Coordinates of C-alpha atoms in Angstrom, one line a residue:
M85 CA 6.0 6.0 -19.0
R86 CA 4.6 8.5 -21.6
L87 CA 2.1 10.8 -20.0
A88 CA -0.1 13.5 -21.6
V89 CA -1.0 16.5 -19.3
R90 CA -3.5 19.3 -19.5
H91 CA -3.5 21.7 -16.6
I92 CA -5.9 24.6 -16.6
T93 CA -6.1 27.5 -14.1
R94 CA -9.0 29.9 -14.5
Y95 CA -9.5 33.2 -12.7
A96 CA -12.8 35.2 -12.9
Y97 CA -13.1 38.8 -11.6
A98 CA -16.2 40.9 -11.0
P99 CA -15.8 43.7 -11.7
P100 CA -12.8 43.3 -14.1
V101 CA -9.4 43.9 -12.6
A102 CA -7.4 46.9 -13.8
R103 CA -4.1 45.2 -13.7
A104 CA -2.8 41.6 -13.3
A105 CA 0.5 39.9 -13.3
L106 CA 1.3 36.2 -12.9
R107 CA 4.5 34.3 -12.1
L108 CA 4.4 31.0 -13.9
R109 CA 6.4 27.9 -12.9
L110 CA 4.7 25.6 -15.3
F111 CA 7.7 24.2 -17.3
P112 CA 8.7 20.7 -16.2
P113 CA 12.5 20.5 -16.0
R114 CA 14.4 18.1 -18.2
F115 CA 16.7 15.8 -16.4
K116 CA 18.0 12.2 -16.7
T117 CA 14.7 10.5 -16.0
Q118 CA 12.3 13.1 -17.4
A119 CA 12.1 14.3 -21.0
L120 CA 9.6 16.7 -22.7
N121 CA 8.3 15.5 -26.0
E122 CA 6.2 18.6 -26.4
W123 CA 5.0 21.3 -24.0
R124 CA 3.1 24.6 -24.3
V125 CA 2.1 27.2 -21.7
S126 CA -0.4 29.9 -22.6
V127 CA -2.3 32.7 -21.0
N128 CA -5.6 33.7 -22.6
G129 CA -4.4 31.9 -25.8
E130 CA -1.0 33.7 -25.8
T131 CA 2.0 31.3 -25.8
I132 CA 4.4 32.0 -22.9
E133 CA 8.0 31.0 -23.0
P134 CA 10.4 30.8 -19.9
M135 CA 12.2 34.0 -19.2
F136 CA 15.0 32.3 -17.2
T137 CA 16.0 29.1 -15.4
N138 CA 16.0 29.4 -11.6
G139 CA 18.5 27.8 -9.2
L140 CA 16.4 24.6 -9.0
G141 CA 16.8 24.1 -12.8
E142 CA 13.2 25.1 -13.5
G143 CA 11.9 27.5 -16.1
E144 CA 10.0 30.6 -14.9
A145 CA 8.0 33.2 -16.8
V146 CA 6.0 36.4 -16.0
W147 CA 2.8 37.5 -17.7
A148 CA 1.2 40.9 -17.3
S149 CA -2.1 42.1 -18.6
A150 CA -2.3 44.8 -21.2
G151 CA -5.6 46.1 -19.9
P152 CA -8.6 45.3 -17.8
Q153 CA -9.4 41.6 -17.4
S154 CA -12.6 39.9 -16.4
A155 CA -11.1 36.4 -16.8
I156 CA -7.7 34.9 -17.1
E157 CA -7.1 31.3 -18.3
V158 CA -3.6 29.7 -17.9
M159 CA -3.1 26.4 -19.7
A160 CA -0.1 24.1 -19.6
E161 CA -0.2 21.0 -21.8
G162 CA 2.0 18.5 -23.4
V163 CA 3.6 15.1 -23.3
V164 CA 6.3 14.0 -20.9
E165 CA 8.3 10.7 -20.8
V166 CA 9.4 9.6 -17.4
D167 CA 11.7 6.7 -16.3
D168 CA 11.6 5.1 -12.9
S169 CA 14.6 5.8 -10.7
A170 CA 13.3 4.7 -7.3
G171 CA 12.7 8.3 -6.4
V172 CA 16.3 9.5 -6.9
V173 CA 16.5 12.8 -8.8
R174 CA 19.4 12.4 -11.3
G175 CA 20.7 15.1 -13.6
L176 CA 18.6 18.0 -12.5
S177 CA 20.4 21.4 -13.1
D178 CA 20.0 22.3 -9.4
V179 CA 22.7 24.7 -8.1
T180 CA 21.0 25.3 -4.7
R181 CA 22.7 24.1 -1.5
P182 CA 20.9 21.4 0.4
A183 CA 21.3 23.4 3.7
M184 CA 19.0 26.0 2.3
F185 CA 16.2 23.5 2.8
L186 CA 16.7 23.2 6.5
R187 CA 15.0 26.5 6.9
E188 CA 11.7 26.5 8.7
T189 CA 8.6 28.3 7.3
H190 CA 5.3 29.2 8.8
L191 CA 3.7 26.1 7.1
T192 CA 6.5 23.7 8.1
K193 CA 7.5 24.9 11.6
P194 CA 7.7 21.7 13.8
D195 CA 6.0 21.4 17.2
E196 CA 6.7 18.8 19.8
A197 CA 4.4 16.2 18.2
I198 CA 6.3 16.5 14.8
R199 CA 9.6 16.3 16.6
A200 CA 8.4 13.2 18.4
L201 CA 7.2 11.6 15.1
A202 CA 10.7 12.2 13.7
Q203 CA 12.5 10.8 16.7
S204 CA 10.3 7.7 16.6
V205 CA 12.0 6.6 13.4
A206 CA 15.4 8.1 13.8
N207 CA 18.4 5.8 13.1
D208 CA 21.8 5.9 11.4
E209 CA 20.7 4.6 8.1
A210 CA 19.3 7.7 6.4
L211 CA 17.4 6.1 3.5
A212 CA 15.6 3.5 5.6
M213 CA 14.8 6.2 8.2
L214 CA 13.2 8.5 5.6
H215 CA 11.1 5.7 4.2
A216 CA 10.0 4.9 7.7
L217 CA 9.2 8.5 8.3
S218 CA 7.1 8.7 5.1
N219 CA 5.0 5.7 6.3
A220 CA 4.8 7.1 9.8
V221 CA 3.4 10.4 8.4
R222 CA 0.8 8.5 6.4
D223 CA -0.2 6.4 9.5
A224 CA -0.7 9.6 11.5
V225 CA -2.5 11.6 8.8
E226 CA -5.4 9.9 7.0
Y227 CA -5.9 11.0 3.4
T228 CA -9.2 13.0 3.7
S229 CA -10.4 15.6 1.2
A230 CA -11.6 19.1 2.1
V231 CA -10.5 19.0 5.8
T232 CA -7.6 21.3 5.4
K233 CA -6.9 24.6 3.5
H234 CA -4.0 26.0 1.5
D235 CA -2.7 27.7 4.6
T236 CA -3.0 24.7 7.0
R237 CA 0.2 24.2 8.9
A238 CA 2.0 20.9 9.3
C239 CA 1.4 20.8 13.0
E240 CA -2.3 21.5 12.5
A241 CA -2.7 18.6 10.0
L242 CA -0.9 16.2 12.3
A243 CA -3.0 17.3 15.3
Q244 CA -6.2 16.6 13.5
G245 CA -4.9 13.4 11.9
A246 CA -6.3 14.1 8.5
G247 CA -5.4 16.0 5.3
V248 CA -4.3 15.7 1.7
C249 CA -1.0 15.3 -0.1
Q250 CA 0.0 18.9 0.7
D251 CA -0.4 18.2 4.4
H252 CA 1.5 14.9 4.2
A253 CA 4.4 16.6 2.4
H254 CA 4.5 19.4 5.0
V255 CA 4.5 17.1 7.9
F256 CA 7.3 15.0 6.3
I257 CA 9.3 18.1 5.6
A258 CA 8.9 19.6 9.0
A259 CA 9.9 16.3 10.7
A260 CA 12.9 15.7 8.5
R261 CA 14.2 19.2 9.0
S262 CA 13.7 18.8 12.8
I263 CA 16.4 16.0 12.8
G264 CA 18.8 17.8 10.5
V265 CA 17.8 16.4 7.1
P266 CA 17.2 19.0 4.3
A267 CA 13.8 18.5 2.8
R268 CA 11.7 20.4 0.2
Y269 CA 8.2 20.5 -1.2
V270 CA 7.6 19.3 -4.8
V271 CA 4.6 20.0 -7.1
G272 CA 3.9 17.9 -10.1
Y273 CA 1.5 15.5 -11.8
I274 CA 0.7 11.9 -11.2
A275 CA -1.0 9.2 -13.3
P276 CA -4.7 8.8 -12.4
R277 CA -4.5 5.5 -10.6
F278 CA -3.1 7.3 -7.6
E279 CA -4.4 10.0 -5.2
G280 CA -4.3 13.5 -6.7
L281 CA -6.4 13.0 -9.8
H282 CA -7.8 16.2 -11.4
E283 CA -5.3 18.4 -9.5
T284 CA -1.6 18.8 -9.1
H285 CA 0.0 16.4 -6.7
A286 CA 2.5 17.2 -4.0
W287 CA 5.3 15.1 -2.4
A288 CA 8.6 15.8 -0.7
E289 CA 12.3 15.4 -1.4
A290 CA 14.9 14.8 1.2
Y291 CA 18.7 15.1 0.7
V292 CA 20.6 11.8 1.3
T293 CA 24.4 11.8 1.3
D294 CA 25.9 9.9 -1.6
L295 CA 22.5 9.8 -3.4
G296 CA 21.4 13.4 -3.5
W297 CA 17.7 14.4 -3.6
V298 CA 15.3 11.5 -3.1
G299 CA 11.5 11.8 -3.4
F300 CA 9.0 10.5 -0.9
D301 CA 5.2 10.5 -1.4
P302 CA 3.6 9.7 2.0
A303 CA 0.1 10.1 0.5
N304 CA 0.7 7.0 -1.7
R305 CA 3.2 5.2 0.6
Q306 CA 6.0 5.2 -2.0
S307 CA 8.7 7.1 -3.7
P308 CA 7.9 8.8 -7.0
T309 CA 8.0 6.4 -10.0
D310 CA 7.6 6.8 -13.7
A311 CA 4.0 7.7 -13.0
Y312 CA 5.1 11.1 -11.6
I313 CA 6.0 14.3 -13.5
R314 CA 8.2 16.7 -11.5
L315 CA 7.2 20.4 -12.1
C316 CA 8.6 22.7 -9.4
A317 CA 9.9 22.7 -5.9
G318 CA 10.4 25.1 -2.9
L319 CA 10.5 25.4 0.9
D320 CA 6.7 24.7 1.2
A321 CA 3.5 24.8 -0.8
S322 CA 3.4 28.6 -1.0
D323 CA 7.0 28.8 -2.1
A324 CA 6.5 26.1 -4.8
A325 CA 3.2 27.4 -6.2
P326 CA 3.1 26.8 -10.0
V327 CA 1.0 29.9 -10.5
R328 CA 1.2 33.0 -8.3
G329 CA -0.5 36.3 -9.1
A330 CA -0.9 39.9 -8.1
V331 CA -4.0 41.9 -9.2
S332 CA -5.4 45.4 -8.7
M333 CA -9.0 44.7 -7.7
S334 CA -11.8 45.8 -5.5
G335 CA -14.4 43.0 -6.1
D336 CA -14.6 39.2 -6.1
E337 CA -12.2 36.6 -7.5
A338 CA -13.2 33.0 -8.4
L339 CA -10.5 30.4 -9.0
N340 CA -10.9 27.0 -10.7
V341 CA -8.1 24.5 -11.3
H342 CA -8.4 21.3 -13.4
V343 CA -5.7 18.7 -14.3
E344 CA -6.0 15.8 -16.6
V345 CA -3.2 13.2 -16.9
A346 CA -3.4 10.2 -19.2
Q347 CA -1.0 7.5 -20.1
Q348 CA -0.3 7.3 -23.8

């Protein structure tokens, strides 16, 4: 599938900030089933190129302001071609060890309810078990907007039984790690017929012996298809944030994010 993307992140500051710096992970990696026809990242109209490729095979860049800023606009846009691989990530230049993604974080620390959810689907066939886990997470956590925050923990989302794609991914990751399966958080884009329109989408990847990393999207009850663009990954949503910043400020900050994805 050929998908056109425009992803805009706007910051507004009152009064203007004296200094600002951004870490940008807005460069979709190229691998066997994902090709970039064109892609541009800019900050306040200035084109930004990747400074290096991290261990996950993703480009990263840093932008710093040259003076006071009252507004910062980050734009990533381009066209990406994606093939369906049933969720299996093939050909990514990833040099990380799967065991790294067994590590708990504040957002993905399992409680007894998460462990019980994982045990309810545990069996010797890893791929079938992970598909069952993805469906079990979606059964337990209804997709509901505006009931969780960026810092809601997996155990909190499961306890209230509602959340968004970030929460589904966190619960899946926490449960998978609790039974010894490496799992990581993925940020990307998704064609508009699915949940996640007008914002980035989140799903999880789990490591399966003999297959490698396989994606699971509990929010949409499926593995990623050719309707998904993979952007960046990490231990959890905080670690995988496409844009992270540090500013010197004493006033107010307003943030607005808008994503458009269209099939060409």
